[in-house]
Structures are given as C-alpha cells and as structure tokens.
mmCIF file of C-alpha atoms in Angstrom:
data_model
loop_
_atom_site.group_PDB
_atom_site.id
_atom_site.type_symbol
_atom_site.label_atom_id
_atom_site.label_comp_id
_atom_site.label_asym_id
_atom_site.label_seq_id
_atom_site.Cartn_x
_atom_site.Cartn_y
_atom_site.Cartn_z
ATOM 1 C CA MET A 1 194.303 139.890 382.081
ATOM 2 C CA ALA A 2 196.739 137.512 380.373
ATOM 3 C CA GLU A 3 199.533 140.058 380.757
ATOM 4 C CA ASN A 4 198.704 140.359 384.452
ATOM 5 C CA GLY A 5 198.915 136.584 384.782
ATOM 6 C CA LYS A 6 202.324 136.592 383.089
ATOM 7 C CA ASN A 7 203.567 139.303 385.433
ATOM 8 C CA CYS A 8 202.258 137.288 388.363
ATOM 9 C CA ASP A 9 204.216 134.231 387.210
ATOM 10 C CA GLN A 10 207.406 136.310 386.955
ATOM 11 C CA ARG A 11 206.795 137.712 390.415
ATOM 12 C CA ARG A 12 206.313 134.244 391.902
ATOM 13 C CA VAL A 13 209.560 133.075 390.329
ATOM 14 C CA THR A 14 211.333 136.054 391.868
ATOM 15 C CA MET A 15 209.765 135.388 395.250
ATOM 16 C CA ASN A 16 210.983 131.782 395.260
ATOM 17 C CA LYS A 17 214.409 133.105 396.286
ATOM 18 C CA GLU A 18 214.994 135.221 399.362
ATOM 19 C CA GLN A 19 218.312 136.858 400.055
ATOM 20 C CA TYR A 20 219.691 137.110 403.584
ATOM 21 C CA ASN A 21 222.938 139.183 403.848
ATOM 22 C CA GLY A 22 223.962 138.217 400.329
ATOM 23 C CA ASN A 23 223.163 134.499 400.748
ATOM 24 C CA PHE A 24 220.185 132.757 399.173
ATOM 25 C CA THR A 25 218.044 130.641 401.475
ATOM 26 C CA ASP A 26 216.157 127.515 400.486
ATOM 27 C CA PRO A 27 212.514 128.534 399.850
ATOM 28 C CA SER A 28 211.287 125.341 401.550
ATOM 29 C CA SER A 29 212.931 126.367 404.839
ATOM 30 C CA VAL A 30 211.367 129.817 404.577
ATOM 31 C CA ASN A 31 207.936 128.292 403.978
ATOM 32 C CA GLU A 32 208.470 125.918 406.885
ATOM 33 C CA LYS A 33 209.299 128.831 409.173
ATOM 34 C CA LYS A 34 206.177 130.682 408.026
ATOM 35 C CA ARG A 35 204.114 127.588 408.763
ATOM 36 C CA ARG A 36 205.557 127.272 412.277
ATOM 37 C CA ASP A 37 204.975 130.968 412.960
ATOM 38 C CA ARG A 38 201.376 130.654 411.766
ATOM 39 C CA GLU A 39 200.766 127.649 414.028
ATOM 40 C CA GLU A 40 202.292 129.512 416.966
ATOM 41 C CA ARG A 41 199.994 132.484 416.376
ATOM 42 C CA GLN A 42 196.930 130.266 416.064
ATOM 43 C CA ASN A 43 197.552 129.003 419.606
ATOM 44 C CA ILE A 44 197.107 132.532 420.960
ATOM 45 C CA VAL A 45 193.407 132.330 421.832
ATOM 46 C CA LEU A 46 191.481 133.161 424.980
ATOM 47 C CA TRP A 47 190.710 129.553 425.926
ATOM 48 C CA ARG A 48 194.378 128.506 425.719
ATOM 49 C CA GLN A 49 196.421 131.555 426.713
ATOM 50 C CA PRO A 50 193.956 134.075 428.197
ATOM 51 C CA LEU A 51 196.476 136.446 429.800
ATOM 52 C CA ILE A 52 198.774 136.673 426.776
ATOM 53 C CA THR A 53 195.778 137.013 424.439
ATOM 54 C CA LEU A 54 194.291 139.905 426.431
ATOM 55 C CA GLN A 55 197.707 141.563 426.713
ATOM 56 C CA TYR A 56 198.366 141.314 422.974
ATOM 57 C CA PHE A 57 194.810 142.475 422.207
ATOM 58 C CA SER A 58 195.302 145.586 424.354
ATOM 59 C CA LEU A 59 198.674 146.341 422.757
ATOM 60 C CA GLU A 60 197.283 145.833 419.237
ATOM 61 C CA THR A 61 194.416 148.193 420.074
ATOM 62 C CA LEU A 62 196.913 150.854 421.151
ATOM 63 C CA VAL A 63 198.960 150.330 417.979
ATOM 64 C CA ILE A 64 195.872 150.706 415.779
ATOM 65 C CA LEU A 65 194.771 153.832 417.651
ATOM 66 C CA LYS A 66 198.251 155.303 417.232
ATOM 67 C CA GLU A 67 198.237 154.537 413.499
ATOM 68 C CA TRP A 68 194.798 156.069 412.998
ATOM 69 C CA THR A 69 195.748 159.125 415.060
ATOM 70 C CA SER A 70 198.805 159.615 412.871
ATOM 71 C CA LYS A 71 196.738 159.272 409.694
ATOM 72 C CA LEU A 72 194.163 161.774 410.943
ATOM 73 C CA TRP A 73 196.904 164.212 411.979
ATOM 74 C CA HIS A 74 198.256 164.193 408.431
ATOM 75 C CA ARG A 75 194.759 164.833 407.067
ATOM 76 C CA GLN A 76 193.842 167.808 409.206
ATOM 77 C CA SER A 77 191.828 169.514 406.474
ATOM 78 C CA ILE A 78 189.535 166.492 406.141
ATOM 79 C CA VAL A 79 189.133 166.232 409.927
ATOM 80 C CA VAL A 80 188.299 169.949 410.256
ATOM 81 C CA SER A 81 185.764 169.727 407.396
ATOM 82 C CA PHE A 82 184.144 166.695 409.020
ATOM 83 C CA LEU A 83 183.917 168.442 412.407
ATOM 84 C CA LEU A 84 182.351 171.536 410.814
ATOM 85 C CA LEU A 85 179.805 169.383 408.991
ATOM 86 C CA LEU A 86 179.050 167.532 412.230
ATOM 87 C CA ALA A 87 178.541 170.846 414.046
ATOM 88 C CA VAL A 88 176.099 172.055 411.373
ATOM 89 C CA LEU A 89 174.141 168.797 411.493
ATOM 90 C CA THR A 90 174.035 168.888 415.302
ATOM 91 C CA ALA A 91 172.720 172.473 415.269
ATOM 92 C CA THR A 92 170.107 171.543 412.662
ATOM 93 C CA TYR A 93 169.036 168.560 414.762
ATOM 94 C CA TYR A 94 168.566 170.449 418.048
ATOM 95 C CA VAL A 95 167.343 173.886 416.904
ATOM 96 C CA GLU A 96 163.543 174.103 416.942
ATOM 97 C CA GLY A 97 161.719 175.031 413.770
ATOM 98 C CA ALA A 98 159.514 173.879 410.912
ATOM 99 C CA HIS A 99 162.373 171.776 409.569
ATOM 100 C CA GLN A 100 162.153 169.341 412.496
ATOM 101 C CA GLN A 101 159.543 167.156 410.768
ATOM 102 C CA TYR A 102 161.950 166.574 407.893
ATOM 103 C CA VAL A 103 164.834 166.008 410.300
ATOM 104 C CA GLN A 104 162.865 163.325 412.141
ATOM 105 C CA ARG A 105 161.892 161.620 408.892
ATOM 106 C CA ILE A 106 165.488 161.637 407.634
ATOM 107 C CA GLU A 107 166.735 160.401 411.019
ATOM 108 C CA LYS A 108 164.281 157.488 410.989
ATOM 109 C CA GLN A 109 165.242 156.411 407.463
ATOM 110 C CA PHE A 110 168.947 156.894 408.118
ATOM 111 C CA LEU A 111 168.880 154.735 411.258
ATOM 112 C CA LEU A 112 166.909 152.032 409.439
ATOM 113 C CA TYR A 113 169.343 151.946 406.511
ATOM 114 C CA ALA A 114 172.419 152.172 408.754
ATOM 115 C CA TYR A 115 171.154 149.312 410.943
ATOM 116 C CA TRP A 116 170.733 146.833 408.088
ATOM 117 C CA ILE A 117 173.831 147.990 406.174
ATOM 118 C CA GLY A 118 175.855 147.620 409.365
ATOM 119 C CA LEU A 119 174.552 144.080 409.892
ATOM 120 C CA GLY A 120 175.440 143.256 406.298
ATOM 121 C CA ILE A 121 178.994 144.546 406.756
ATOM 122 C CA LEU A 122 179.377 142.504 409.952
ATOM 123 C CA SER A 123 178.285 139.417 408.035
ATOM 124 C CA SER A 124 181.183 139.573 405.576
ATOM 125 C CA VAL A 125 183.943 141.722 407.068
ATOM 126 C CA GLY A 126 184.456 140.045 410.466
ATOM 127 C CA LEU A 127 188.041 139.996 411.753
ATOM 128 C CA GLY A 128 188.669 136.285 411.369
ATOM 129 C CA THR A 129 184.998 135.333 411.169
ATOM 130 C CA GLY A 130 181.756 136.931 410.102
ATOM 131 C CA LEU A 131 178.681 137.386 412.266
ATOM 132 C CA HIS A 132 175.942 135.398 410.524
ATOM 133 C CA THR A 133 173.474 138.274 410.602
ATOM 134 C CA PHE A 134 171.180 136.763 407.971
ATOM 135 C CA LEU A 135 170.457 133.751 410.173
ATOM 136 C CA LEU A 136 170.280 135.852 413.341
ATOM 137 C CA TYR A 137 168.496 139.013 412.195
ATOM 138 C CA LEU A 138 167.346 139.356 408.596
ATOM 139 C CA GLY A 139 166.041 135.793 408.155
ATOM 140 C CA PRO A 140 163.936 135.888 411.365
ATOM 141 C CA HIS A 141 162.692 139.371 410.426
ATOM 142 C CA ILE A 142 161.498 138.162 407.009
ATOM 143 C CA ALA A 143 159.955 135.072 408.652
ATOM 144 C CA SER A 144 158.083 137.182 411.218
ATOM 145 C CA VAL A 145 156.770 139.520 408.494
ATOM 146 C CA THR A 146 155.638 136.485 406.465
ATOM 147 C CA LEU A 147 153.810 134.896 409.420
ATOM 148 C CA ALA A 148 152.221 138.248 410.303
ATOM 149 C CA ALA A 149 151.115 138.905 406.727
ATOM 150 C CA TYR A 150 149.189 135.615 406.550
ATOM 151 C CA GLU A 151 147.746 136.075 410.044
ATOM 152 C CA CYS A 152 146.660 139.700 409.475
ATOM 153 C CA ASN A 153 145.778 139.246 405.775
ATOM 154 C CA SER A 154 147.638 142.522 405.287
ATOM 155 C CA VAL A 155 151.116 144.026 405.231
ATOM 156 C CA ASN A 156 149.981 147.485 406.333
ATOM 157 C CA PHE A 157 151.629 147.228 409.727
ATOM 158 C CA PRO A 158 151.539 150.575 411.572
ATOM 159 C CA GLU A 159 154.794 152.436 412.159
ATOM 160 C CA PRO A 160 156.041 152.741 414.830
ATOM 161 C CA PRO A 161 156.585 150.201 416.412
ATOM 162 C CA TYR A 162 157.305 148.204 413.214
ATOM 163 C CA PRO A 163 159.853 146.741 412.551
ATOM 164 C CA ASP A 164 160.648 146.337 416.288
ATOM 165 C CA GLN A 165 157.201 144.937 416.938
ATOM 166 C CA ILE A 166 154.686 143.904 414.292
ATOM 167 C CA ILE A 167 150.999 144.450 415.096
ATOM 168 C CA CYS A 168 148.052 143.790 412.790
ATOM 169 C CA PRO A 169 146.290 146.927 411.504
ATOM 170 C CA ASP A 170 142.869 147.828 412.897
ATOM 171 C CA GLU A 171 141.057 147.234 409.621
ATOM 172 C CA GLU A 172 140.355 143.641 408.724
ATOM 173 C CA GLY A 173 142.221 142.283 405.729
ATOM 174 C CA THR A 174 140.654 140.195 402.978
ATOM 175 C CA GLU A 175 141.278 136.456 403.189
ATOM 176 C CA GLY A 176 143.689 135.351 400.478
ATOM 177 C CA ALA A 177 144.805 138.920 399.714
ATOM 178 C CA ILE A 178 148.424 138.180 400.574
ATOM 179 C CA SER A 179 150.711 137.274 397.707
ATOM 180 C CA LEU A 180 154.385 136.419 397.492
ATOM 181 C CA TRP A 181 155.079 139.718 395.755
ATOM 182 C CA SER A 182 153.413 141.794 398.497
ATOM 183 C CA ILE A 183 155.641 140.236 401.171
ATOM 184 C CA ILE A 184 158.729 140.672 398.977
ATOM 185 C CA SER A 185 157.876 144.357 398.567
ATOM 186 C CA LYS A 186 157.379 144.758 402.324
ATOM 187 C CA VAL A 187 160.879 143.532 403.229
ATOM 188 C CA ARG A 188 162.696 144.778 400.115
ATOM 189 C CA ILE A 189 164.345 147.804 401.798
ATOM 190 C CA GLU A 190 165.759 145.829 404.720
ATOM 191 C CA ALA A 191 166.950 143.001 402.478
ATOM 192 C CA CYS A 192 168.573 145.281 399.893
ATOM 193 C CA MET A 193 170.310 147.374 402.561
ATOM 194 C CA TRP A 194 171.669 144.180 404.113
ATOM 195 C CA GLY A 195 172.863 143.038 400.679
ATOM 196 C CA ILE A 196 174.585 146.388 400.088
ATOM 197 C CA GLY A 197 176.333 145.968 403.431
ATOM 198 C CA THR A 198 177.627 142.518 402.480
ATOM 199 C CA ALA A 199 178.975 143.958 399.201
ATOM 200 C CA ILE A 200 180.781 146.746 401.084
ATOM 201 C CA GLY A 201 182.231 144.150 403.440
ATOM 202 C CA GLU A 202 183.939 142.413 400.512
ATOM 203 C CA LEU A 203 186.036 145.481 399.658
ATOM 204 C CA PRO A 204 188.919 145.087 402.200
ATOM 205 C CA PRO A 205 190.320 141.881 400.587
ATOM 206 C CA TYR A 206 190.140 143.580 397.167
ATOM 207 C CA PHE A 207 191.961 146.751 398.271
ATOM 208 C CA MET A 208 194.539 144.771 400.249
ATOM 209 C CA ALA A 209 195.436 142.536 397.296
ATOM 210 C CA ARG A 210 195.416 145.460 394.842
ATOM 211 C CA ALA A 211 197.727 147.558 397.034
ATOM 212 C CA ALA A 212 200.083 144.606 397.496
ATOM 213 C CA ARG A 213 200.243 143.981 393.742
ATOM 214 C CA LEU A 214 200.896 147.631 392.879
ATOM 215 C CA SER A 215 203.528 148.138 395.587
ATOM 216 C CA GLY A 216 205.157 144.735 395.257
ATOM 217 C CA ALA A 217 205.128 144.383 399.052
ATOM 218 C CA GLU A 218 204.122 141.221 400.850
ATOM 219 C CA PRO A 219 200.904 141.924 402.826
ATOM 220 C CA ASP A 220 200.321 140.629 406.331
ATOM 221 C CA ASP A 221 196.964 139.033 405.469
ATOM 222 C CA GLU A 222 197.141 135.253 405.736
ATOM 223 C CA GLU A 223 194.359 134.725 403.189
ATOM 224 C CA TYR A 224 196.472 136.557 400.624
ATOM 225 C CA GLN A 225 199.486 134.417 401.503
ATOM 226 C CA GLU A 226 197.363 131.286 401.085
ATOM 227 C CA PHE A 227 196.248 132.678 397.725
ATOM 228 C CA GLU A 228 199.905 133.079 396.661
ATOM 229 C CA GLU A 229 200.673 129.530 397.779
ATOM 230 C CA MET A 230 197.645 128.265 395.892
ATOM 231 C CA LEU A 231 198.902 129.927 392.692
ATOM 232 C CA GLU A 232 202.322 128.351 393.179
ATOM 233 C CA HIS A 233 200.855 124.840 393.579
ATOM 234 C CA ALA A 234 197.964 125.251 391.134
ATOM 235 C CA GLU A 235 199.029 122.364 388.902
ATOM 236 C CA THR A 236 199.463 119.868 391.755
ATOM 237 C CA ALA A 237 196.249 120.639 393.696
ATOM 238 C CA GLN A 238 194.363 117.437 394.469
ATOM 239 C CA ASP A 239 191.964 118.002 397.396
ATOM 240 C CA PHE A 240 188.439 119.274 396.872
ATOM 241 C CA ALA A 241 188.923 122.561 398.759
ATOM 242 C CA SER A 242 191.949 123.550 396.677
ATOM 243 C CA ARG A 243 190.203 122.667 393.421
ATOM 244 C CA ALA A 244 187.130 124.658 394.472
ATOM 245 C CA LYS A 245 189.294 127.704 395.231
ATOM 246 C CA LEU A 246 191.062 127.334 391.891
ATOM 247 C CA ALA A 247 187.700 127.088 390.117
ATOM 248 C CA VAL A 248 186.581 130.372 391.699
ATOM 249 C CA GLN A 249 189.904 132.017 390.851
ATOM 250 C CA ASN A 250 189.783 130.841 387.209
ATOM 251 C CA LEU A 251 186.128 131.880 386.815
ATOM 252 C CA VAL A 252 186.797 135.389 388.097
ATOM 253 C CA GLN A 253 190.063 135.787 386.171
ATOM 254 C CA LYS A 254 188.854 134.507 382.785
ATOM 255 C CA VAL A 255 185.179 135.586 382.694
ATOM 256 C CA GLY A 256 185.583 138.940 384.423
ATOM 257 C CA PHE A 257 182.411 140.876 385.279
ATOM 258 C CA PHE A 258 180.025 137.982 384.716
ATOM 259 C CA GLY A 259 182.298 135.579 386.605
ATOM 260 C CA ILE A 260 182.276 137.896 389.623
ATOM 261 C CA LEU A 261 178.503 138.288 389.234
ATOM 262 C CA ALA A 262 178.034 134.504 389.186
ATOM 263 C CA CYS A 263 180.132 134.049 392.343
ATOM 264 C CA ALA A 264 178.310 136.872 394.160
ATOM 265 C CA SER A 265 174.816 135.709 393.169
ATOM 266 C CA ILE A 266 174.904 132.447 395.140
ATOM 267 C CA PRO A 267 175.777 131.670 398.779
ATOM 268 C CA ASN A 268 179.530 131.307 398.367
ATOM 269 C CA PRO A 269 181.883 130.988 401.368
ATOM 270 C CA LEU A 270 184.855 131.342 398.984
ATOM 271 C CA PHE A 271 183.886 134.806 397.740
ATOM 272 C CA ASP A 272 186.717 136.420 399.751
ATOM 273 C CA LEU A 273 188.999 134.626 397.303
ATOM 274 C CA ALA A 274 187.202 136.373 394.430
ATOM 275 C CA GLY A 275 187.974 139.754 396.003
ATOM 276 C CA ILE A 276 191.639 138.835 396.484
ATOM 277 C CA THR A 277 191.824 137.531 392.902
ATOM 278 C CA CYS A 278 190.303 140.723 391.478
ATOM 279 C CA GLY A 279 192.663 142.904 393.492
ATOM 280 C CA HIS A 280 195.702 140.793 392.600
ATOM 281 C CA PHE A 281 194.964 140.876 388.872
ATOM 282 C CA LEU A 282 194.099 144.611 389.005
ATOM 283 C CA VAL A 283 190.467 144.237 387.958
ATOM 284 C CA PRO A 284 188.949 147.780 387.826
ATOM 285 C CA PHE A 285 187.153 148.784 391.020
ATOM 286 C CA TRP A 286 183.750 149.408 389.468
ATOM 287 C CA THR A 287 183.889 146.110 387.594
ATOM 288 C CA PHE A 288 184.434 144.258 390.880
ATOM 289 C CA PHE A 289 182.141 146.324 393.108
ATOM 290 C CA GLY A 290 179.409 146.704 390.482
ATOM 291 C CA ALA A 291 179.189 142.958 389.889
ATOM 292 C CA THR A 292 179.370 142.269 393.634
ATOM 293 C CA LEU A 293 176.660 144.812 394.415
ATOM 294 C CA ILE A 294 174.282 143.495 391.744
ATOM 295 C CA GLY A 295 174.936 139.894 392.713
ATOM 296 C CA LYS A 296 174.585 140.294 396.483
ATOM 297 C CA ALA A 297 172.057 143.121 396.862
ATOM 298 C CA ILE A 298 169.696 142.101 394.049
ATOM 299 C CA ILE A 299 170.064 138.531 392.760
ATOM 300 C CA LYS A 300 171.275 136.638 395.820
ATOM 301 C CA MET A 301 169.124 138.687 398.177
ATOM 302 C CA HIS A 302 165.937 137.879 396.253
ATOM 303 C CA ILE A 303 166.833 134.175 396.166
ATOM 304 C CA GLN A 304 167.322 134.084 399.951
ATOM 305 C CA LYS A 305 164.270 136.241 400.562
ATOM 306 C CA ILE A 306 161.948 134.091 398.442
ATOM 307 C CA PHE A 307 163.276 130.935 400.111
ATOM 308 C CA VAL A 308 162.476 132.273 403.612
ATOM 309 C CA ILE A 309 159.051 133.588 402.565
ATOM 310 C CA VAL A 310 158.052 130.301 400.939
ATOM 311 C CA THR A 311 159.385 128.282 403.897
ATOM 312 C CA PHE A 312 157.388 130.318 406.435
ATOM 313 C CA SER A 313 154.201 130.688 404.411
ATOM 314 C CA LYS A 314 151.111 129.598 406.304
ATOM 315 C CA HIS A 315 150.455 126.236 404.637
ATOM 316 C CA ILE A 316 154.137 125.221 404.706
ATOM 317 C CA VAL A 317 154.396 125.998 408.433
ATOM 318 C CA GLU A 318 151.231 124.005 409.151
ATOM 319 C CA GLN A 319 152.598 121.067 407.166
ATOM 320 C CA MET A 320 155.917 121.213 409.049
ATOM 321 C CA VAL A 321 154.167 121.216 412.441
ATOM 322 C CA ALA A 322 152.001 118.277 411.340
ATOM 323 C CA PHE A 323 155.104 116.438 410.116
ATOM 324 C CA ILE A 324 156.822 116.972 413.489
ATOM 325 C CA GLY A 325 153.777 115.537 415.245
ATOM 326 C CA ALA A 326 153.906 112.436 413.030
ATOM 327 C CA VAL A 327 157.405 111.482 414.229
ATOM 328 C CA PRO A 328 157.024 108.187 416.147
ATOM 329 C CA GLY A 329 157.505 108.380 419.917
ATOM 330 C CA ILE A 330 158.745 111.945 420.445
ATOM 331 C CA GLY A 331 156.574 113.646 417.813
ATOM 332 C CA PRO A 332 153.712 114.885 420.042
ATOM 333 C CA SER A 333 156.094 116.184 422.729
ATOM 334 C CA LEU A 334 158.078 118.118 420.084
ATOM 335 C CA GLN A 335 154.961 119.376 418.330
ATOM 336 C CA LYS A 336 153.465 120.990 421.448
ATOM 337 C CA PRO A 337 156.118 123.741 421.998
ATOM 338 C CA PHE A 338 156.009 124.663 418.287
ATOM 339 C CA GLN A 339 152.242 125.013 418.423
ATOM 340 C CA GLU A 340 152.473 127.076 421.628
ATOM 341 C CA TYR A 341 155.099 129.329 420.069
ATOM 342 C CA LEU A 342 153.049 129.946 416.917
ATOM 343 C CA GLU A 343 149.920 130.620 418.982
ATOM 344 C CA ALA A 344 151.827 133.077 421.165
ATOM 345 C CA GLN A 345 153.053 134.906 418.063
ATOM 346 C CA ARG A 346 149.505 135.094 416.693
ATOM 347 C CA GLN A 347 148.265 136.575 419.972
ATOM 348 C CA LYS A 348 151.024 139.201 419.965
ATOM 349 C CA LEU A 349 150.033 140.261 416.456
ATOM 350 C CA HIS A 350 146.530 141.182 417.661
ATOM 351 C CA HIS A 351 147.419 142.908 420.962
ATOM 352 C CA ARG A 352 149.467 146.014 421.495
ATOM 353 C CA SER A 353 152.059 145.776 424.264
ATOM 354 C CA GLU A 354 150.225 148.262 426.509
ATOM 355 C CA THR A 355 146.856 146.481 426.256
ATOM 356 C CA GLY A 356 147.819 142.904 425.550
ATOM 357 C CA THR A 357 148.184 140.212 428.174
ATOM 358 C CA PRO A 358 151.748 139.127 428.873
ATOM 359 C CA GLN A 359 152.723 135.854 427.302
ATOM 360 C CA GLY A 360 154.799 133.196 429.028
ATOM 361 C CA GLU A 361 158.236 132.662 427.574
ATOM 362 C CA ASN A 362 158.400 129.685 425.214
ATOM 363 C CA TRP A 363 161.504 127.513 425.286
ATOM 364 C CA LEU A 364 161.965 127.995 421.526
ATOM 365 C CA SER A 365 162.215 131.778 421.873
ATOM 366 C CA TRP A 366 164.445 131.320 424.948
ATOM 367 C CA ALA A 367 166.748 128.972 422.997
ATOM 368 C CA PHE A 368 166.917 131.369 420.031
ATOM 369 C CA GLU A 369 167.796 134.304 422.281
ATOM 370 C CA LYS A 370 170.584 132.279 423.884
ATOM 371 C CA LEU A 371 171.817 131.212 420.425
ATOM 372 C CA VAL A 372 171.975 134.844 419.301
ATOM 373 C CA ALA A 373 173.835 135.819 422.475
ATOM 374 C CA ALA A 374 176.278 132.903 422.060
ATOM 375 C CA MET A 375 177.059 133.773 418.418
ATOM 376 C CA VAL A 376 177.556 137.454 419.228
ATOM 377 C CA CYS A 377 179.899 136.497 422.082
ATOM 378 C CA TYR A 378 181.815 134.168 419.771
ATOM 379 C CA PHE A 379 182.105 136.977 417.217
ATOM 380 C CA VAL A 380 183.551 139.318 419.867
ATOM 381 C CA LEU A 381 185.953 136.613 421.068
ATOM 382 C CA SER A 382 187.092 135.981 417.491
ATOM 383 C CA ILE A 383 187.898 139.684 417.097
ATOM 384 C CA ILE A 384 189.934 139.632 420.320
ATOM 385 C CA ASN A 385 191.801 136.510 419.184
ATOM 386 C CA SER A 386 192.413 137.918 415.712
ATOM 387 C CA MET A 387 193.817 141.212 417.025
ATOM 388 C CA ALA A 388 196.011 139.369 419.540
ATOM 389 C CA GLN A 389 197.376 137.176 416.734
ATOM 390 C CA SER A 390 198.033 140.295 414.653
ATOM 391 C CA TYR A 391 200.187 141.700 417.446
ATOM 392 C CA ALA A 392 202.001 138.361 417.756
ATOM 393 C CA LYS A 393 202.772 138.630 414.039
ATOM 394 C CA ARG A 394 204.224 142.093 414.604
ATOM 395 C CA ILE A 395 206.558 140.591 417.224
ATOM 396 C CA GLN A 396 207.617 137.794 414.859
ATOM 397 C CA GLN A 397 208.330 140.303 412.100
ATOM 398 C CA ARG A 398 210.482 142.382 414.452
ATOM 399 C CA LEU A 399 212.466 139.300 415.459
ATOM 400 C CA ASP A 400 213.053 138.113 411.878
ATOM 401 C CA PRO A 401 215.770 140.703 411.022
ATOM 402 C CA LYS A 402 217.660 139.746 414.202
ATOM 403 C CA GLU A 403 217.547 136.107 413.218
ATOM 404 C CA LYS A 404 218.833 136.921 409.746
ATOM 405 C CA THR A 405 221.971 138.547 411.116
ATOM 406 C CA LYS A 406 222.955 135.566 413.225
#
C-alpha cells in the first residue's frame, strides 16, 4: 500500500505538466479550463436547455448502443452461448411436464430476489444520483410487515398475495407472540437481497479507478478527477467536506479490509470515494467486495432493519400518534388523518381484496404515492441529464486537439 502511494505521488508530479506540441502549459490554466468545461456541462439540463439536452441524450444513447454492439460482435462465442442457454430455458419454461412445479417455484424466488437486488443496485449506481429505494420501497415494506405482525399476532402471512398485499392468516395468533426476532426473520430475505444489490452497485467506481490506474489513462468520470484533485491538495484542505473525504480515503488506504468494512457498515454518502480509493490503490477485488458485501448486506442492513421495526412497533406508533395530538392548536387536526390511515391499514389486514369493502383514499397514502412518483421521475430526469452531459464532454474532448494546434 505504501509503494502504491509512492507511485501515486510520482504520477501526480508527472501529471502536473502537460505538453502541447512540444511546449509545456501552466497546470493552473489547464485546471481552469477543466473547471469552465465542467460548469458548461452542468448547465445542460432539461429545465435550462431542454432541446439540446434531449438531442445530446439521444446521441449519447446511440453512441452507447454502437459501443455495446461492437463489444458483443467481438464476443460472438459468448453471445451464441447465451442465446443457446436462453433457448433451453425458454423451452423448459413452456413445455408441459412434471417439472413445471419446480419451474414455477424457481421463477417465483428468482423474481423476488431480482426485484430487491435490482432496487438495491438502483440505490447506489444511479447515473448522477441514486434512487433512494430504501426510503421508497424497502423501509415501507418492513414497516408494513411490522404493523401487520402486531395486528395479526402472527407473521404467517399467506402467499400469494404477500408481499404485494399482506393479509392476516385465518387462525388467530396469540397476544404477545410477536418478537423483534420474528419480524427480522420475516423480512431478512428482502433486506439481504437489497443489501447485496447496494454492494454490487458500488463496483463501477472501483473498476473505473482500477482500470485507470493500471492503464495510466485519465478516466472521464468526474468523481475520479475530484479524487485526484483532492490528493493533490490533501495538505491544504480546510473545509469539512474535504476533511471528511480525506478521512474516508485514509481509513480505507491504511486499515484495508476493516476500514472498508467500517465505511460500508454505516449509512455513508461518501462510500463511492472508498470504491475509487480501493481501485486507485489496487486493493484486491475480493478484499473490497467482500468487506462491502458483509458491511452492507449484513451489518448495515440489520441496523436499518431494526431501526424501522422498533420505530413502527405497536406501542411506539401509538405514542407517536398521541404525541401528534398533543401539539397545541394543530395537533387534533393532524392526528385525525394518521388515525384514519392506521385504521384503514388494520381493516385491509383482515379483509381480502375480493371480499373486503373498498376503503377511501387517505391523504397520507396519496401524498406518499405522489412522493414516490416524483422521486422516480427525478431519477429518470437525472439519467437523461447525465447522459446528455456525457455527450457534451465527448464534444469538448474532440475540440481540445483542435485548440491545441492553434
């Protein structure tokens, strides 16, 4: 690790000088140009330049499709093997026989795992921003299971329709039979799959930084460029954000596996920096991914899960509703919709959709649905903006050689 740090210092010294047609250019002017280019790209967003943003997004999509088509064409053996495997699986899925019961069971488990792993990946791998799938999907799911467990005095919810719709079992549960551990066990699969997805989503920064270090090329990723700048100005960093990033970088670099594990085991918005640091200093893949997987899918996931379960346990919820009602002036008016929402959820738990009476829509559920829709829309918009800015960077990189010859 120390040798890697020494090599990094030598590389930064070399990068401080850039040669244009035999002449050395002042590094400060180069950095200033990079800053101006970055600011110009950041202005390419839908709410400022909608036509240019959509045009660049479409062109970037075509470029990516062309690149992937070229890669697949050069890996024809892999593509043919994948198509043959897909054909076999399709035939197995549609051909009638005794194996269909196993196919249906595998399909159900596969879709469940893929759903939560996919949400976990979206939470940490977003192009420019992540979709906060814990707050939008996993957290509410754990909360609904917790509320249902205390209402039904059981976690033996019938499947299907669980987890799409939770309905109390026909047999009456014993009062007080629900424990924290029983609820943890009920949502363990969903939570762990989501945690595995978040760990997988941290791999792109690691591979990008590792490939850049091994090849010596300058990657296009702006987070990596900020990481390089942070290393250059490590001794003069004064603001809190820079010192926090340096603390994460030093912890990962000096402590290794347990440093990565510590960063992954707590809610840490700077963990992308840990992946870049590990890739830059050539930390072995299984050291990085193993620590990340244990930290996110086991330690951090249980911390978040226990917090949600305790927060939405029956007595805590009742205390929160009572506290809302005690707020002077507006308390009773705020307390009423919460009570109506909780009562509606209790009624749904005891009535199947085909026999139960329809419930009026509560403004809390309406507001949450609109919040989910707004965040998903923002996530899609951020992807469009990010891809448009990537194409703008391609244009700037094509223009740079022309400017150098002037």
